[in-house]
Short mmCIF file of C-alpha atoms and ligand atoms in Angstrom, two decimals:
data_model
loop_
_atom_site.label_atom_id
_atom_site.label_comp_id
_atom_site.label_asym_id
_atom_site.label_seq_id
_atom_site.Cartn_x
_atom_site.Cartn_y
_atom_site.Cartn_z
CA MET A 274 150.32 -13.64 121.16
CA SER A 275 148.40 -10.44 120.41
CA LYS A 276 146.67 -8.70 123.46
CA PRO A 277 143.34 -9.95 124.47
CA ARG A 278 140.62 -7.38 123.84
CA ILE A 279 138.13 -6.79 126.24
CA ILE A 280 134.92 -5.30 126.14
CA ASN A 281 132.52 -4.12 128.95
CA ILE A 282 128.80 -4.69 128.72
CA ILE A 283 126.93 -2.36 131.43
CA SER A 284 123.48 -3.45 131.33
CA ASN A 285 120.13 -2.34 133.04
CA ARG A 286 118.17 -5.08 134.16
CA ASN A 287 114.86 -4.30 131.85
CA PHE A 288 114.05 -7.35 129.61
CA GLU A 289 115.07 -5.60 126.47
CA SER A 290 118.45 -4.82 127.89
CA LYS A 291 119.01 -8.34 129.03
CA LYS A 292 118.43 -9.82 125.35
CA THR A 293 120.38 -7.26 123.55
CA SER A 294 123.35 -7.73 125.76
CA LEU A 295 123.37 -11.59 125.25
CA GLU A 296 123.16 -11.21 121.69
CA LEU A 297 125.91 -8.66 121.90
CA ASN A 298 127.63 -10.84 123.85
CA GLU A 299 127.60 -13.90 121.71
CA LYS A 300 128.65 -11.59 118.40
CA LEU A 301 131.43 -9.84 120.15
CA THR A 302 132.97 -13.15 121.18
CA ASP A 303 132.30 -14.84 117.48
CA ARG A 304 134.83 -11.65 116.39
CA GLY A 305 137.29 -12.42 119.16
CA PHE A 306 136.50 -10.29 121.83
CA ILE A 307 136.38 -11.45 125.54
CA VAL A 308 133.28 -9.88 127.15
CA LYS A 309 132.99 -8.85 130.44
CA ASP A 310 129.82 -7.98 132.79
CA LYS A 311 131.98 -7.26 135.60
CA TYR A 312 133.81 -4.23 134.70
CA ASP A 313 137.29 -4.54 134.20
CA TYR A 314 139.65 -1.34 134.07
CA ASN A 315 141.74 -3.32 131.12
CA ALA A 316 138.90 -3.18 128.77
CA GLU A 317 139.11 -1.47 125.65
CA LEU A 318 135.39 -0.16 125.41
CA ASN A 319 132.45 0.48 127.64
CA ILE A 320 129.20 -0.50 125.83
CA CYS A 321 126.25 0.50 127.81
CA VAL A 322 122.48 -0.83 127.01
CA GLY A 323 119.93 1.14 128.43
CA GLY A 324 118.87 4.55 128.32
CA ASP A 325 120.62 7.79 129.27
CA GLY A 326 119.78 7.20 132.99
CA SER A 327 121.76 3.68 132.58
CA PHE A 328 124.92 5.45 131.10
CA LEU A 329 124.53 8.57 133.16
CA ARG A 330 124.93 5.50 136.44
CA ALA A 331 127.46 3.60 134.75
CA VAL A 332 129.73 6.28 134.28
CA HIS A 333 129.11 7.57 137.95
CA LYS A 334 129.40 4.06 139.46
CA ASN A 335 132.94 3.77 137.55
CA ARG A 336 134.25 6.82 138.46
CA PHE A 337 134.31 8.76 134.96
CA PRO A 338 136.69 6.31 133.55
CA LYS A 339 138.98 6.81 130.62
CA ILE A 340 137.67 3.96 128.83
CA PRO A 341 135.50 5.25 125.94
CA PHE A 342 131.53 4.43 126.13
CA VAL A 343 129.11 3.68 123.39
CA GLY A 344 125.41 3.03 124.08
CA ILE A 345 122.82 1.05 122.79
CA ASN A 346 119.37 2.54 123.34
CA THR A 347 116.87 0.29 124.99
CA GLY A 348 115.28 2.98 126.91
CA HIS A 349 112.63 5.54 126.63
CA LEU A 350 114.80 8.57 125.17
CA GLY A 351 118.84 7.19 124.43
CA PHE A 352 119.91 10.62 123.70
CA PHE A 353 123.48 9.55 124.68
CA GLN A 354 122.30 5.83 123.20
CA GLU A 355 122.80 6.28 119.43
CA ILE A 356 122.99 2.90 118.50
CA LEU A 357 119.85 0.84 118.36
CA PRO A 358 119.82 -2.84 119.26
CA GLU A 359 118.78 -3.46 115.64
CA ASN A 360 122.00 -2.19 113.96
CA ILE A 361 124.22 -4.37 116.55
CA ASP A 362 125.77 -5.85 113.21
CA ASP A 363 126.78 -2.68 111.39
CA PHE A 364 127.96 -1.21 115.00
CA ILE A 365 130.33 -4.32 115.54
CA ASN A 366 131.90 -3.84 111.78
CA LYS A 367 132.57 -0.11 111.90
CA TYR A 368 133.98 -0.63 115.47
CA ILE A 369 136.21 -3.63 114.27
CA ASN A 370 137.35 -1.41 111.05
CA LYS A 371 138.10 1.82 113.21
CA GLU A 372 135.38 3.83 111.51
CA TYR A 373 134.78 5.78 114.02
CA MET A 374 135.77 9.09 116.25
CA VAL A 375 136.37 9.50 119.91
CA GLU A 376 134.26 12.35 121.51
CA GLU A 377 135.24 14.22 124.78
CA ILE A 378 132.61 15.02 126.92
CA LEU A 379 133.03 17.87 129.01
CA LEU A 380 131.98 17.24 132.76
CA VAL A 381 131.15 19.99 135.41
CA ASP A 382 132.73 20.07 138.96
CA ALA A 383 131.13 21.23 141.97
CA GLU A 384 133.09 22.46 144.83
CA VAL A 385 130.21 22.57 147.86
CA CYS A 386 131.75 24.46 151.00
CA ALA A 387 130.16 24.43 154.27
CA LYS A 388 131.21 25.56 157.27
CA GLU A 389 133.70 23.09 158.33
CA LYS A 390 134.81 21.37 154.95
CA CYS A 391 134.33 21.66 151.36
CA TYR A 392 132.92 18.35 149.44
CA TYR A 393 133.43 17.37 145.87
CA LEU A 394 130.92 16.32 143.10
CA SER A 395 131.00 15.66 138.93
CA GLY A 396 128.20 16.05 136.88
CA VAL A 397 127.70 14.82 133.06
CA ASN A 398 124.29 16.39 132.46
CA GLU A 399 124.11 19.05 135.27
CA ILE A 400 124.03 20.15 138.80
CA VAL A 401 121.29 21.74 140.21
CA VAL A 402 121.15 23.89 143.38
CA LYS A 403 117.40 24.48 144.70
CA GLY A 404 115.42 24.33 147.96
CA SER A 405 114.33 21.41 149.59
CA ARG A 406 111.48 22.97 151.10
CA SER A 407 109.23 24.07 148.09
CA LYS A 408 110.56 27.56 149.28
CA VAL A 409 112.17 30.43 147.15
CA ILE A 410 115.90 30.13 147.20
CA HIS A 411 118.04 33.34 147.20
CA LEU A 412 121.39 33.19 145.84
CA ASP A 413 124.42 35.42 145.16
CA VAL A 414 125.39 34.49 141.48
CA SER A 415 128.66 35.59 140.32
CA ILE A 416 131.18 34.84 137.58
CA ASP A 417 134.93 35.22 138.07
CA GLY A 418 134.44 37.28 141.23
CA ASN A 419 131.85 39.47 139.18
CA HIS A 420 128.32 39.73 140.98
CA LEU A 421 125.87 38.80 138.49
CA GLU A 422 122.60 38.97 140.25
CA ASN A 423 120.83 38.13 143.32
CA PHE A 424 118.54 35.33 141.97
CA CYS A 425 114.98 34.34 143.53
CA GLY A 426 113.17 31.31 142.38
CA ASP A 427 113.39 27.54 142.45
CA GLY A 428 116.81 26.96 142.06
CA MET A 429 120.02 26.99 139.16
CA ILE A 430 120.81 24.24 137.01
CA ILE A 431 124.71 24.44 135.96
CA SER A 432 124.51 22.62 132.48
CA THR A 433 127.28 21.01 130.70
CA PRO A 434 127.40 21.02 126.70
CA SER A 435 125.97 17.40 126.81
CA GLY A 436 123.57 17.88 128.85
CA SER A 437 122.18 20.76 127.51
CA THR A 438 119.52 18.88 126.07
CA ALA A 439 118.29 17.24 129.39
CA TYR A 440 116.99 19.66 132.07
CA ASN A 441 118.28 22.66 131.07
CA PHE A 442 116.68 22.50 127.77
CA SER A 443 112.87 21.51 129.36
CA VAL A 444 113.45 24.92 131.43
CA GLY A 445 114.04 26.93 128.65
CA GLY A 446 118.16 26.42 128.19
CA SER A 447 119.96 26.62 125.16
CA ILE A 448 121.11 23.73 123.31
CA ILE A 449 124.96 23.82 123.08
CA TYR A 450 126.83 21.53 120.75
CA PRO A 451 128.99 19.28 122.94
CA SER A 452 132.25 19.94 121.49
CA MET A 453 131.93 23.79 122.67
CA ASN A 454 133.94 24.70 125.82
CA THR A 455 131.23 26.19 128.26
CA LEU A 456 128.60 25.86 130.76
CA GLN A 457 125.26 27.61 130.93
CA VAL A 458 123.81 29.06 134.12
CA THR A 459 119.99 28.05 133.98
CA PRO A 460 117.49 29.60 136.27
CA LEU A 461 114.32 26.97 137.16
CA ALA A 462 111.59 29.39 137.98
CA PRO A 463 113.29 33.08 138.13
CA ILE A 464 111.11 35.72 140.21
CA SER A 465 111.33 39.03 138.47
CA SER A 466 108.61 41.55 139.91
CA LYS A 467 108.81 44.77 142.48
CA ALA A 468 110.02 42.72 145.05
CA TYR A 469 112.68 40.43 143.40
CA ARG A 470 114.83 41.01 139.91
CA SER A 471 116.09 37.78 138.51
CA LEU A 472 117.79 37.17 134.80
CA LEU A 473 114.70 35.26 133.21
CA ASN A 474 117.07 33.52 130.75
CA SER A 475 120.44 31.23 130.93
CA VAL A 476 123.84 32.71 130.81
CA VAL A 477 126.52 30.58 128.83
CA VAL A 478 129.84 31.18 130.52
CA PRO A 479 133.56 30.55 128.83
CA GLY A 480 134.88 27.51 129.47
CA ASP A 481 137.96 28.79 132.30
CA SER A 482 135.23 30.69 134.49
CA ILE A 483 134.21 29.96 138.04
CA ILE A 484 130.43 30.35 138.74
CA LYS A 485 129.81 30.88 142.71
CA LEU A 486 126.55 30.79 144.19
CA LYS A 487 126.30 31.85 147.75
CA LEU A 488 123.90 30.85 149.63
CA GLU A 489 121.66 33.48 152.17
CA ASN A 490 122.51 32.46 155.49
CA ARG A 491 118.79 31.07 156.27
CA TYR A 492 118.96 28.70 153.27
CA THR A 493 122.34 26.83 154.46
CA ASN A 494 120.30 23.99 155.94
CA SER A 495 117.52 23.93 153.13
CA THR A 496 119.19 23.50 149.86
CA LEU A 497 119.44 20.12 147.81
CA ILE A 498 122.30 19.59 145.08
CA VAL A 499 121.21 17.32 142.55
CA ASN A 500 124.11 15.71 140.46
CA ASP A 501 122.76 14.20 137.16
CA GLY A 502 119.25 13.22 139.14
CA VAL A 503 120.67 12.15 142.18
CA GLU A 504 120.30 14.30 145.32
CA PHE A 505 122.71 15.13 147.72
CA LYS A 506 122.07 16.97 151.06
CA TYR A 507 124.89 18.67 153.19
CA ASP A 508 124.58 21.05 156.52
CA ASN A 509 125.70 24.62 156.73
CA ILE A 510 126.19 24.76 153.13
CA ASP A 511 128.08 28.28 152.69
CA HIS A 512 128.68 28.73 148.86
CA ILE A 513 129.30 26.48 145.76
CA ASN A 514 131.39 27.03 143.16
CA PHE A 515 131.39 25.19 139.83
CA LYS A 516 134.08 24.85 136.80
CA ILE A 517 134.25 22.60 133.75
CA SER A 518 136.16 19.51 135.34
CA ASP A 519 139.57 18.34 134.69
CA LYS A 520 138.89 15.11 133.89
CA LYS A 521 136.86 14.29 130.76
CA ILE A 522 134.86 10.70 129.48
CA TYR A 523 134.84 9.75 126.33
CA LYS A 524 132.10 8.40 123.70
CA LEU A 525 132.68 6.62 120.17
CA ASN A 526 131.12 9.03 117.41
CA PHE A 527 130.33 6.77 114.16
CA ASN A 528 129.36 9.62 111.93
CA LYS A 529 129.98 13.50 112.17
CA ASP A 530 126.35 14.28 111.42
CA MET A 531 125.35 12.10 114.23
CA TYR A 532 124.64 14.47 116.80
CA TRP A 533 122.04 16.75 114.36
CA SER A 534 120.17 13.55 113.32
CA ASN A 535 119.77 12.61 116.48
CA LEU A 536 118.69 16.10 117.74
CA ARG A 537 116.12 16.05 114.89
CA SER A 538 115.00 12.37 115.53
CA LYS A 539 114.65 12.93 119.26
CA PHE A 540 113.18 16.13 119.77
CA LEU A 541 111.13 16.64 116.97
P1 LIG B 759 114.71 10.38 134.05
O1 LIG B 759 113.58 10.81 134.90
O2 LIG B 759 114.31 9.44 133.36
O3 LIG B 759 115.06 11.37 133.15
C1 LIG B 759 114.12 12.38 132.44
C2 LIG B 759 114.60 11.95 131.16
O4 LIG B 759 115.79 12.85 130.41
C3 LIG B 759 114.77 10.86 130.31
O5 LIG B 759 113.97 10.87 129.15
C4 LIG B 759 116.25 10.96 129.86
O6 LIG B 759 116.52 9.89 128.89
C5 LIG B 759 116.34 12.17 129.27
N1 LIG B 759 117.62 12.80 128.94
C6 LIG B 759 118.99 12.59 130.11
N2 LIG B 759 119.97 13.03 130.04
C7 LIG B 759 119.70 13.54 128.87
C8 LIG B 759 120.68 14.25 127.92
N3 LIG B 759 121.94 14.59 128.03
N4 LIG B 759 119.83 14.90 126.84
C9 LIG B 759 118.52 14.69 126.30
N5 LIG B 759 117.88 13.81 127.16
C10 LIG B 759 118.52 13.23 128.13
O7 LIG B 759 115.94 10.32 134.90
P2 LIG B 759 117.37 9.53 134.30
O8 LIG B 759 117.34 8.93 133.08
O9 LIG B 759 118.18 9.26 135.40
O10 LIG B 759 118.26 11.17 133.74
C11 LIG B 759 118.73 12.13 134.89
C12 LIG B 759 118.48 13.14 134.09
O11 LIG B 759 116.99 13.78 134.41
C13 LIG B 759 119.21 14.26 134.85
O12 LIG B 759 120.54 14.49 134.79
C14 LIG B 759 118.32 15.46 134.12
O13 LIG B 759 118.81 16.58 133.53
C15 LIG B 759 116.79 15.20 133.93
N6 LIG B 759 115.96 15.67 134.34
C16 LIG B 759 115.22 16.46 133.88
C17 LIG B 759 113.77 16.82 134.29
C18 LIG B 759 113.06 17.32 133.29
O14 LIG B 759 113.31 17.84 132.12
N7 LIG B 759 112.10 18.56 133.56
C19 LIG B 759 113.42 16.93 135.67
C20 LIG B 759 114.57 16.29 136.66
C21 LIG B 759 115.76 15.66 135.71
P3 LIG B 759 116.33 8.16 128.94
O15 LIG B 759 114.27 8.05 128.68
O16 LIG B 759 116.68 7.23 127.72
O17 LIG B 759 116.74 7.76 130.42
MN1 LIG B 760 115.57 7.29 132.53
#
């Protein structure tokens, strides 16, 4: 007997998502798959139904699984969620016929070092360092031990290529094609004046770089770390190191031009 083919469906609670999940479940079951709505680590595919937020939550909740994701968009934008509910049949046929590529999604790691110990986070879109008290924050920025600037402003975004179309893009960062092995360091409302001098644009760094943000003493207890939209607060932060993660997640891609058509249809 052949191995059972298990598929996880991870859905948000919206009416439209529940309806789409039900339809998916029936159609996949008809084609011989075993569909789970409770996460099964033996599955061959994760189908995420919802928007980008649902995708990000699914990745974090299931701790960056190696099982590839595919997204059905019932959300607002759905940049990660390239399949529309009306194209479910086409998606299932292409999946069964293996008409897809598996794309790697790079993640960003942060090592948040407080006086006593360090904490570790990984993000899909970005990790943001910002003030928790609506005050200007001051950060010493270095790349691979080379001092770059004394930043003053609202904060700093360390964005992955896949996250470059999210928060990074809204604050003037560049769109980076997802297969590029880089991180982007993007300032949030940088101050450039007679008093302070910060770079106004983002810096794109090579994939093996370590980006270090050192906090000035008086900000060690008033800094927020925001990982893919989720806030973390730590006491006595001294510095934060960022790098491309050794972990990766995977996504199905049904068309080599999908990134560009998605970009055009969702941003223009
Ligand atoms: P949200 O407030 O719903 O997200 C803001 C918007 O960003 C949504 O329209 C979301 O799409 C979209 N988005 C998420 N990831 C994207 C990507 N990689 N490329 C293009 N657009 C993307 O919150 P959420 O859904 O939980 O998403 C968290 C993300 O929001 C964070 O990682 C951050 O990048 C972003 N954010 C953006 C701003 C800003 O642009 N000013 C401020 C804070 C946070 P859906 O509608 O499909 O969810
Ligand atoms: Mn959202």
